[in-house]
Amino acid sequence: MNTRLNKTLILLICLAVFIPATGTDPEIRFQEGVRLYQDGDFNGAIDKWMELNDAGYQNFELLYNTGNAYFKTGELAQAILFYERAALRRPWNDDLNYNLTLARGQIRDRYDEIPVVFFVRWFSVLSLLFTSDVWAYTAIIAFVLTLALILLFLFSSRYRLKTLLFWLSGLMLVVFSSSLSLALRNRNLVFRSREAIIISPVITGRSSPSDGSQDLFVIHEGLKVQTGERIGEWCEIRLPDGNKGWVPSNSFEGI
Amino acid sequence: MRLLALILLNNLLLHSGVAHSQDITVRAEYPRVVSVGEQVRLAYTVNTSGGELVPPPFDGFYKLSGPNVSYSMSTQIINGRRTSETSYSYVFYLQATGEGKFTIPAARYIKDKMEHFSEPVEIEVIRDSGSSTAQPVQRPANEKGTTITGSDMYVSLILNKREVYVGEPVVATVKFYTRTDIAGLNEIKYPSFNGFLKEEIETPQPTALERENIDGVIFGTAVFQRFLLYPQRSGDIVIDPVQLTVLIRQRSGESDPFFGDFFQTFTNVPRMVSGQEQTIKVKPLPGSRPAGFSGAVGKFDMSVETDMDSLSVNEALTIRVTLKGQGNFRLADAPSVSFPAGLEVYDPKTTTSVVNTVAGTTGSRVFEYLVIPRSSGNYTIPSINWSYFDPTAEKYHTVSTQPVIFVVAKAPAGESVPQIFSPAAGEEIKYLGSDIRFIRTGTPALRNRGGLLLAGRGYYSAYGFSLLVFAFIIVLRREQVRRNSDRAGVLNRRAARLAGKRLDNALRYLKKGGSDQFFENILKALWGYVSDKTNLPVSELTASKSAEVLLARGAEEKTAREFLDIANTCELIRYSTATVTAKPSEIHGSAVRIIRELENQIR
């Protein structure tokens, strides 16, 4: 009886020791990467951070640091890919934009993005202010509040209260609809992005999805393209200047 | 006088001390190759005196004479310093008897019971196929009008390597071979060595021809010059042949009939000798070049030093970067030093001190930077990285130095600072380079990305659920309102009838004589009527409240007062023992009238 009690006690102590350890594990690995980066071992830092990336951690800091480490090892395409991913978390970050501009300046193809109309850009930036989930929660809360306010409006008998409730419910309706659309925008930007970065050093864009077709253009690694239709091993891409062509699907990686 | 003697004695002691400290060497001089039957001169030279030489057994040779001892002494006085050299030579004349390689063991020299040894002597004896005479080198002189064939004399450029990396040194030896007697050398034309950086290796000028066995023929050889060649480009590089003109001693005229050869006259005939082309395969440096590589090939070491650790503003500091080792120094560029801002740096002064040897160029190259700090503070020159290619390991190496730290103090207060402070002369910010910004070091709250909320069906069903609840509440409320309004209507419509029934009841009790029940029914009829009409429970109806409610519903004030009066009267009669002034039938009549009036007035 006594031994069993002891065993239980030991088990409890072990659990108490291990639970916080496993809880901070990704943070420890992140810091290991930071230390390796500071010591100049960029490949080691990439290994550490890529483990976290592969495990599904997608923080801004992680993506930004991974991009920096790739930049330092000279893998520009990977660096741009991770910077673009980080830009979907915090597009307004000053350091990130500086590094991304620097990295884009070093790729072979000249990068000129067609500017988006200002309100579309604002809308995108606004949608990236919080995660899609936060927007979705806001939307559902606003929706429930709208319904509750409409009910109160219907049941109240006093005139002034009724007017107030009417406007409040209208406001809530606006909040609901805008946050739902922001949530959808965020999802489309982050999770259903059609943008991709060219990974292969040099690829030729063709007029149709086959090896024998007419060559249209030559692009190099690091270029940002829009992906389109996929047929077998081929994918249609759209260049920043609007030209379209077919390239092998393994020559780029989606943001 | 005694003092002088002492000095003399001292001097003597000193000298003998010098003599003792000097190393005793026994040097052997001999030809390396001889032909059978040829006379061999073997001389042992000792750089001291007073000892005894024990000759070794000359196996394979026949001793003709020896030892013939000779003595020489030379004294030099340079800048008042007197040096003297003494040497004893023991010369043996031997004759080679048979073919083969013979090793004569080391000779011993005994002095002061100490034994000193010479090196063993190795002599190769061959049957000289090129000549039948014993002394081939003198042969042409003895033969009149001999034409010298090409095989008698040639020059070659000997390379120690045929395949090298760019920048890896090749030792090229210009060697002359002859079997004829030459009077002198007129001109040597060395190749241009295009594609190479040429460094001369200091070579002693040949005084006598060295004998060598070349395919069974004894040649007299001389090394004229050695070069270190550093290839500058990759590919097969062809080196032009060496050309030289030698003067050959040739007998002219007939030999004198009386005096034979003794008075023979000789003329020196110039003759051109040309070597062969040589090809060196130069490989390009392999792999990717590390940063800080400027083309240095060899083995190097780098160090950095300063002449001061601390100084004041505007004082000069020398930073010396030294490359030491072996390799193509002349191609080694100054390592790039990243000086911190605030220092005025002048172009480095380069000092190269190298020695060219057969093994390569060794020495050092010093880059001296003159640095003048213009502002105070702690300065750190980061470690300098410099790379070279090691051809033996076929690898790139990077050498690094320690960072250099020095402190610059503010200029002393008394010193006039040569600095102009003018308010408008702000210096432009100097940008030294661009690099990406640094990483984020703070630990973020790392959260694993779960499923997307928008993707789940649960999210949308939450909307549906809340809509359902909304609709349900509305339906429920409407039902309740409908039911409530129905009940009120019914009661409203039935109120007068109910009141009439109660009044009839009261009248029945009055006839039976039940005064108590009579008033109770009157009150019930009155309050019940108001309650049904206003949809308020009887318990809430006080006198003032019911008056208010009745007035609100449109009753006239007079009627409301009469209603309250009669209700009061009934209550007084019923609950107190007050005397009744009014007749019950009158009360009944007025109650019926008031209810009728109210029925007409209330909406």
Coordinates of N, CA and C in Angstrom, one line a residue, chain A residues 23 38 40 45 48 55 63-64 70 85 91 96 109 111 121 141 163 177 188 191 202 205 216 239 247 255:
Chain A
G23 N 5.6 22.1 -22.5 CA 4.9 23.2 -22.9 C 5.7 24.3 -23.6
Q38 N 23.0 33.9 -34.2 CA 23.9 34.9 -33.7 C 25.3 34.5 -33.8
G40 N 26.4 32.8 -36.2 CA 26.8 32.7 -37.6 C 26.5 31.4 -38.3
A45 N 20.5 27.3 -37.8 CA 19.3 28.0 -37.4 C 18.1 27.6 -38.3
K48 N 16.6 24.4 -37.2 CA 15.8 24.5 -36.0 C 14.4 25.1 -36.3
A55 N 6.2 21.7 -38.1 CA 5.3 21.2 -37.0 C 4.0 22.1 -37.0
L63 N 8.6 33.1 -39.2 CA 8.7 33.2 -40.6 C 9.8 34.2 -41.0
Y64 N 9.8 35.3 -40.3 CA 10.7 36.4 -40.6 C 12.2 36.0 -40.3
Y70 N 17.7 32.2 -44.4 CA 17.9 31.8 -45.8 C 18.6 32.9 -46.6
R85 N 5.5 35.1 -46.8 CA 4.6 34.4 -45.8 C 4.5 35.3 -44.5
P91 N 1.9 42.8 -42.5 CA 2.4 43.5 -43.7 C 2.9 44.9 -43.4
L96 N 10.6 44.0 -41.9 CA 10.3 43.0 -42.9 C 10.3 43.6 -44.3
D109 N 15.4 38.6 -62.0 CA 14.4 39.3 -62.7 C 14.0 40.6 -62.0
Y111 N 11.7 43.2 -60.4 CA 10.5 43.0 -59.7 C 9.7 44.3 -59.8
R121 N -6.0 47.7 -51.1 CA -4.9 47.4 -50.3 C -5.2 47.6 -48.8
I141 N -20.2 37.0 -32.8 CA -20.6 37.7 -31.7 C -21.5 38.9 -32.1
T163 N -35.9 53.8 -30.6 CA -35.0 54.4 -31.6 C -33.5 54.0 -31.3
S177 N -21.3 42.3 -40.7 CA -21.0 42.0 -42.1 C -19.6 42.4 -42.4
N188 N -8.7 34.0 -47.6 CA -8.3 34.0 -49.0 C -6.9 34.4 -49.2
F191 N -4.7 31.6 -46.5 CA -4.8 30.1 -46.7 C -5.2 29.7 -48.1
V202 N 16.3 28.5 -63.0 CA 15.8 29.0 -64.3 C 14.7 28.1 -64.8
G205 N 8.8 29.4 -69.5 CA 7.4 29.4 -69.6 C 7.0 29.0 -71.0
L216 N 7.9 30.8 -74.2 CA 7.4 32.1 -74.2 C 8.3 33.1 -73.5
L239 N 2.7 36.2 -64.8 CA 3.8 37.0 -64.3 C 3.3 38.4 -63.8
V247 N 4.3 26.3 -66.6 CA 5.6 25.8 -66.1 C 5.3 24.5 -65.3
I255 N 2.8 30.6 -51.6 CA 3.0 31.4 -50.3 C 2.0 31.0 -49.3

